[in-house]
């Protein structure tokens, strides 16, 4: 496959707002400002350390695993041909070498254990390591999410014309606390990042505007309305499941449970079938399977469900209606409220120039 010379990924235009273009560096620095880059950097450094350790041990690379991962990536991004893949990479300042190296790091990170990466702060990392990190963010989809978050904040800033000084002061205190620095150390922090006070003050205003928008959206009345609309999708099920190799075996197991009153666990033990208990939210399973769970009650045993080369037999242990005080339910409701509002707001004030993902709160 052809390869092109790498370019600086930080100069990539990722979005625009109010006649101003924003680069990958802007999205990255905004993520640093929000205190959300460290976890991504640690994960990347772990992968780099695993690859380096594999080189030291002269370990062989599983080419079939790399090819399968690359094929899955291309399928996910609807890249049918090599030419389409090359164009996708070139649009993001990447080469086929970057593409291959990404999956190599993934492979060795999964294959090697007890890897202890070097502790490197983003601001002190070499330019080469930063470029490699950004290539990782692009290929993993993280940059798309970071850009989406930046677009939400920029749109909020456009919608909130005047931000109260008190709100900005609150955001500055939060920033100093999460970075564990004093006000007198701020200039040094900005210098390391290569930013100035003007950028910092604008980031404070953007963040304050975004928080105000969130606070007006995430109120009890709005959450309750959303809960009513999402009662079925957010219903939680606790089930027990047996995995069987054929439909005949599944039907026989179903008869034993329904007609003979034998427990699922006993049927699994007698037939030496895999048995497990599962807890899930209805919207998290495939749409076709969801229909089977819409009208069931506790103790119901569903007809066998085809899964891969075999079948699954499921019995309902509990069906739990979504409750507003459930953290998982609350988080999902809040995300929907934010998604709907900021989808409209970003379409009004911003334009995405690279990728098409929506951020997750």
Coordinates of C-alpha atoms in Angstrom, one line a residue:
X1 CA 0.0 0.0 0.0
X2 CA 1.3 3.5 -0.7
X3 CA 2.5 5.8 2.1
X4 CA 2.7 9.5 2.2
X5 CA 4.9 11.8 4.3
X6 CA 3.4 12.6 7.7
X7 CA 2.3 16.1 8.4
X8 CA 1.6 17.9 11.7
X9 CA -1.8 16.7 12.9
X10 CA -2.1 19.7 15.2
X11 CA -2.8 22.0 12.2
X12 CA -5.8 20.0 11.1
X13 CA -9.0 22.1 10.9
X14 CA -11.6 20.2 13.0
X15 CA -14.4 22.7 13.2
X16 CA -15.5 26.4 12.8
X17 CA -17.6 28.8 14.8
X18 CA -18.5 32.4 14.2
X19 CA -16.1 32.7 11.2
X20 CA -13.2 31.3 13.2
X21 CA -11.6 28.0 12.5
X22 CA -10.4 25.6 15.2
X23 CA -7.6 23.1 14.9
X24 CA -6.8 19.7 16.5
X25 CA -4.5 21.6 18.8
X26 CA -7.5 23.8 20.0
X27 CA -9.5 20.7 20.7
X28 CA -6.6 19.1 22.5
X29 CA -5.8 22.2 24.6
X30 CA -9.5 22.6 25.5
X31 CA -9.6 19.0 26.7
X32 CA -6.5 19.8 28.8
X33 CA -8.3 22.9 30.2
X34 CA -11.2 20.7 31.2
X35 CA -8.9 18.2 32.9
X36 CA -9.9 15.3 30.6
X37 CA -6.7 14.5 28.7
X38 CA -4.7 12.7 31.4
X39 CA -6.6 9.4 31.2
X40 CA -6.2 9.3 27.4
X41 CA -2.5 10.0 27.7
X42 CA -2.0 7.3 30.3
X43 CA -3.7 4.8 28.0
X44 CA -1.6 5.8 25.1
X45 CA 1.7 5.6 27.1
X46 CA 0.8 2.1 28.2
X47 CA 0.4 1.1 24.6
X48 CA 3.7 2.6 23.7
X49 CA 5.4 0.9 26.6
X50 CA 3.9 -2.4 25.5
X51 CA 5.2 -2.0 22.0
X52 CA 8.7 -1.1 23.2
X53 CA 8.7 -4.1 25.5
X54 CA 7.7 -6.3 22.7
X55 CA 10.6 -4.9 20.6
X56 CA 13.0 -5.7 23.5
X57 CA 11.7 -9.3 23.7
X58 CA 11.7 -9.6 19.9
X59 CA 8.2 -10.8 20.0
X60 CA 6.4 -11.8 16.8
X61 CA 3.4 -9.9 15.6
X62 CA 0.2 -11.8 14.9
X63 CA -0.4 -10.5 11.4
X64 CA -3.8 -12.2 11.2
X65 CA -5.0 -10.3 14.3
X66 CA -3.7 -7.0 13.0
X67 CA -5.5 -7.6 9.6
X68 CA -8.7 -8.5 11.4
X69 CA -8.5 -5.3 13.5
X70 CA -7.8 -3.2 10.5
X71 CA -10.7 -4.8 8.6
X72 CA -13.0 -4.1 11.5
X73 CA -11.9 -0.5 11.5
X74 CA -12.5 -0.1 7.8
X75 CA -16.0 -1.7 8.1
X76 CA -16.9 0.6 11.0
X77 CA -15.9 3.6 8.9
X78 CA -17.4 2.3 5.7
X79 CA -14.0 2.2 3.9
X80 CA -14.5 -0.4 1.3
X81 CA -11.4 -0.1 -0.8
X82 CA -7.7 0.7 -0.2
X83 CA -8.2 3.9 -2.1
X84 CA -11.0 5.0 0.3
X85 CA -8.9 4.1 3.3
X86 CA -5.9 6.1 1.9
X87 CA -8.2 9.1 1.3
X88 CA -9.6 8.9 4.8
X89 CA -6.1 8.8 6.3
X90 CA -4.8 11.6 4.0
X91 CA -7.7 13.8 5.0
X92 CA -6.5 13.5 8.6
X93 CA -2.8 13.9 7.9
X94 CA -2.1 10.2 8.5
X95 CA -0.2 7.5 6.5
X96 CA -0.6 3.8 6.2
X97 CA 2.4 3.5 8.5
X98 CA 0.4 5.4 11.1
X99 CA -2.5 3.1 10.5
X100 CA -0.5 -0.1 10.9
X101 CA 1.4 1.2 14.0
X102 CA -1.9 2.0 15.7
X103 CA -3.0 -1.6 15.5
X104 CA 0.4 -2.9 16.4
X105 CA 0.3 -0.9 19.7
X106 CA -3.2 -2.2 20.4
X107 CA -2.1 -5.8 19.8
X108 CA 0.9 -5.7 22.1
X109 CA -1.0 -3.8 24.8
X110 CA -3.5 -6.7 24.9
X111 CA -0.8 -9.4 24.7
X112 CA 1.6 -8.2 27.4
X113 CA 0.8 -7.7 31.1
X114 CA 2.4 -5.9 34.0
X115 CA 3.6 -3.1 31.7
X116 CA 4.6 0.0 33.6
X117 CA 4.7 3.0 31.3
X118 CA 6.9 6.1 31.8
X119 CA 5.2 9.0 33.6
X120 CA 5.2 11.7 31.0
X121 CA 3.2 15.0 31.3
X122 CA 1.7 16.2 28.1
X123 CA 3.4 19.6 28.3
X124 CA 6.9 18.0 28.8
X125 CA 6.5 15.3 26.1
X126 CA 8.6 15.5 23.0
X127 CA 7.0 16.8 19.8
X128 CA 7.4 13.4 18.3
X129 CA 5.5 11.7 21.1
X130 CA 2.8 14.4 20.9
X131 CA 2.3 13.8 17.2
X132 CA 2.1 10.0 17.8
X133 CA -0.4 10.7 20.6
X134 CA -2.6 12.8 18.3
X135 CA -2.5 10.1 15.6
X136 CA -3.8 7.7 18.3
X137 CA -6.6 10.1 19.2
X138 CA -7.6 10.4 15.6
X139 CA -7.6 6.7 14.8
X140 CA -9.4 5.8 18.1
X141 CA -12.1 8.4 17.5
X142 CA -11.2 10.3 20.6
X143 CA -10.4 13.5 18.6
X144 CA -13.9 13.4 17.1
X145 CA -15.4 13.3 20.6
X146 CA -13.1 16.0 21.8
X147 CA -14.0 18.2 18.8
X148 CA -17.7 17.5 19.5
X149 CA -17.3 18.7 23.1
X150 CA -15.5 21.8 21.9
X151 CA -18.3 22.5 19.5
X152 CA -20.9 22.2 22.3
X153 CA -18.9 24.7 24.4
X154 CA -18.4 27.1 21.5
X155 CA -22.1 27.0 20.6
X156 CA -23.1 27.7 24.2
X157 CA -20.7 30.7 24.2
X158 CA -22.5 32.0 21.1
X159 CA -25.9 31.5 22.6
X160 CA -25.0 33.0 26.0
X161 CA -23.9 36.5 24.9
X162 CA -23.1 37.8 28.3
X163 CA -21.5 35.6 30.9
X164 CA -21.6 36.9 34.5
X165 CA -18.2 37.6 36.1
X166 CA -19.2 35.5 39.1
X167 CA -19.7 32.4 36.8
X168 CA -16.3 33.0 35.3
X169 CA -14.7 33.3 38.7
X170 CA -16.2 30.0 39.7
X171 CA -14.7 28.3 36.6
X172 CA -11.3 29.8 37.4
X173 CA -11.4 28.4 41.0
X174 CA -12.4 25.0 39.6
X175 CA -9.5 25.1 37.1
X176 CA -6.9 26.0 39.8
X177 CA -8.3 23.2 42.1
X178 CA -8.2 20.4 39.5
X179 CA -4.7 21.4 38.4
X180 CA -3.5 21.9 42.0
X181 CA -1.9 25.2 41.3
X182 CA -2.1 28.7 42.8
X183 CA -3.0 31.9 40.9
X184 CA 0.6 33.0 40.8
X185 CA 1.6 29.7 39.0
X186 CA -1.0 30.2 36.2
X187 CA 1.4 32.1 33.9
X188 CA 3.9 29.3 34.1
X189 CA 1.2 26.7 33.4
X190 CA 0.1 28.6 30.3
X191 CA 3.7 29.0 29.1
X192 CA 4.3 25.3 29.2
X193 CA 1.1 24.8 27.1
X194 CA 2.1 27.6 24.7
X195 CA -1.0 29.6 25.5
X196 CA -1.6 33.1 26.9
X197 CA -4.0 34.9 29.3
X198 CA -6.3 35.8 26.4
X199 CA -6.8 32.2 25.5
X200 CA -7.3 31.3 29.2
X201 CA -9.9 34.0 29.8
X202 CA -11.8 32.9 26.7
X203 CA -11.8 29.3 27.9
X204 CA -13.2 30.4 31.2
X205 CA -16.0 32.3 29.5
X206 CA -16.7 29.3 27.2
X207 CA -16.8 26.9 30.1
X208 CA -19.1 29.2 32.2
X209 CA -21.5 29.5 29.3
X210 CA -21.6 25.8 28.7
X211 CA -22.2 25.1 32.4
X212 CA -25.0 27.6 32.5
X213 CA -26.7 25.9 29.5
X214 CA -26.4 22.5 31.2
X215 CA -27.8 23.9 34.5
X216 CA -30.9 25.2 32.7
X217 CA -31.5 21.9 30.9
X218 CA -30.9 19.4 33.7
X219 CA -33.8 20.3 36.0
X220 CA -36.2 17.9 37.7
X221 CA -39.2 18.7 35.5
X222 CA -37.3 18.0 32.3
X223 CA -35.8 14.8 33.7
X224 CA -39.2 13.6 34.7
X225 CA -40.7 14.2 31.2
X226 CA -37.8 12.4 29.7
X227 CA -38.2 9.5 32.1
X228 CA -41.8 9.0 31.1
X229 CA -40.9 8.9 27.4
X230 CA -38.1 6.5 28.0
X231 CA -39.8 4.1 30.5
X232 CA -39.5 1.1 28.2
X233 CA -36.0 1.6 26.8
X234 CA -34.6 2.2 30.2
X235 CA -36.2 -0.8 31.9
X236 CA -33.6 -3.0 33.5
X237 CA -33.7 -6.8 33.3
X238 CA -32.0 -9.4 35.5
X239 CA -32.0 -12.8 33.7
X240 CA -30.4 -16.2 33.9
X241 CA -29.1 -17.7 30.6
X242 CA -28.1 -21.0 29.2
X243 CA -26.0 -21.3 26.0
X244 CA -26.8 -24.3 23.8
X245 CA -25.4 -25.6 20.6
X246 CA -28.6 -26.3 18.7
X247 CA -32.3 -25.5 18.5
X248 CA -33.2 -29.0 19.5
X249 CA -31.1 -28.8 22.6
X250 CA -32.6 -25.4 23.4
X251 CA -36.2 -26.7 22.9
X252 CA -35.5 -29.7 25.2
X253 CA -34.0 -27.4 27.8
X254 CA -37.1 -25.1 27.5
X255 CA -39.4 -28.1 28.1
X256 CA -37.4 -29.1 31.2
X257 CA -37.8 -25.7 32.7
X258 CA -41.4 -24.9 31.7
X259 CA -43.0 -28.3 32.0
X260 CA -40.8 -30.2 34.5
X261 CA -40.1 -27.3 36.8
X262 CA -36.3 -27.9 36.7
X263 CA -34.3 -24.8 37.4
X264 CA -32.2 -23.3 34.7
X265 CA -29.0 -23.9 36.7
X266 CA -29.8 -27.6 37.1
X267 CA -30.6 -28.0 33.4
X268 CA -27.3 -26.3 32.5
X269 CA -25.3 -28.4 35.0
X270 CA -26.9 -31.7 33.8
X271 CA -26.2 -30.9 30.1
X272 CA -22.8 -29.2 30.8
X273 CA -24.0 -26.0 29.1
X274 CA -22.6 -22.6 29.9
X275 CA -24.8 -20.8 32.5
X276 CA -24.6 -17.2 33.7
X277 CA -26.7 -14.4 35.1
X278 CA -26.9 -11.1 33.2
X279 CA -28.1 -7.6 34.1
X280 CA -28.9 -5.2 31.2
X281 CA -30.9 -2.2 30.1
X282 CA -33.3 -2.9 27.3
X283 CA -32.0 -0.3 24.9
X284 CA -28.5 -1.8 25.1
X285 CA -29.5 -5.0 23.3
X286 CA -30.3 -5.3 19.6
X287 CA -33.6 -4.0 18.3
X288 CA -34.9 -7.4 17.1
X289 CA -34.2 -9.0 20.5
X290 CA -35.7 -6.1 22.4
X291 CA -39.2 -7.1 21.1
X292 CA -39.0 -10.4 22.9
X293 CA -38.6 -8.6 26.3
X294 CA -41.3 -6.0 26.0
X295 CA -44.2 -8.0 27.4
X296 CA -42.5 -10.4 29.8
X297 CA -42.7 -10.7 33.5
X298 CA -40.6 -12.2 36.3
X299 CA -40.2 -16.0 36.0
X300 CA -41.1 -16.0 32.3
X301 CA -38.9 -18.2 30.1
X302 CA -38.4 -16.9 26.5
X303 CA -38.4 -19.0 23.4
X304 CA -34.8 -19.8 22.4
X305 CA -32.9 -16.9 20.8
X306 CA -30.4 -17.6 17.9
X307 CA -27.0 -16.3 18.8
X308 CA -24.1 -16.9 16.4
X309 CA -23.8 -20.7 15.8
X310 CA -25.9 -21.6 18.8
X311 CA -28.9 -20.6 20.9
X312 CA -29.6 -18.9 24.2
X313 CA -32.4 -19.8 26.6
X314 CA -33.4 -16.9 29.0
X315 CA -35.5 -16.8 32.1
X316 CA -36.5 -13.4 33.6
X317 CA -35.5 -13.0 37.2
X318 CA -36.5 -9.4 37.6
X319 CA -38.0 -6.7 35.5
X320 CA -37.2 -3.3 37.0
X321 CA -38.9 -0.1 36.0
X322 CA -36.5 2.9 35.7
X323 CA -36.3 5.0 38.8
X324 CA -35.3 8.7 38.8
X325 CA -32.8 8.2 41.6
X326 CA -30.9 5.4 39.8
X327 CA -27.5 6.9 38.8
X328 CA -27.5 5.0 35.6
X329 CA -31.0 6.1 34.6
X330 CA -30.2 9.7 35.5
X331 CA -27.0 9.7 33.5
X332 CA -28.8 8.4 30.4
X333 CA -31.6 10.9 30.7
X334 CA -29.2 13.8 31.2
X335 CA -27.3 12.7 28.1
X336 CA -30.4 12.6 26.0
X337 CA -31.4 16.1 27.1
X338 CA -27.9 17.4 26.4
X339 CA -27.7 15.6 23.0
X340 CA -31.0 17.0 21.8
X341 CA -30.3 20.6 22.9
X342 CA -26.7 20.8 21.7
X343 CA -27.4 19.1 18.4
X344 CA -29.7 21.9 17.6
X345 CA -27.3 24.6 19.0
X346 CA -24.2 23.3 17.2
X347 CA -26.0 23.1 13.9
X348 CA -26.9 26.8 14.3
X349 CA -23.5 28.1 15.4
X350 CA -20.8 25.7 14.4
X351 CA -19.6 23.5 11.5
X352 CA -17.7 20.3 11.8
X353 CA -14.8 20.0 9.4
X354 CA -13.3 16.6 10.4
X355 CA -15.3 13.6 11.5
X356 CA -18.9 13.4 12.5
X357 CA -19.2 12.1 16.1
X358 CA -21.3 13.5 18.9
X359 CA -19.6 13.9 22.3
X360 CA -20.5 11.9 25.4
X361 CA -20.9 13.7 28.7

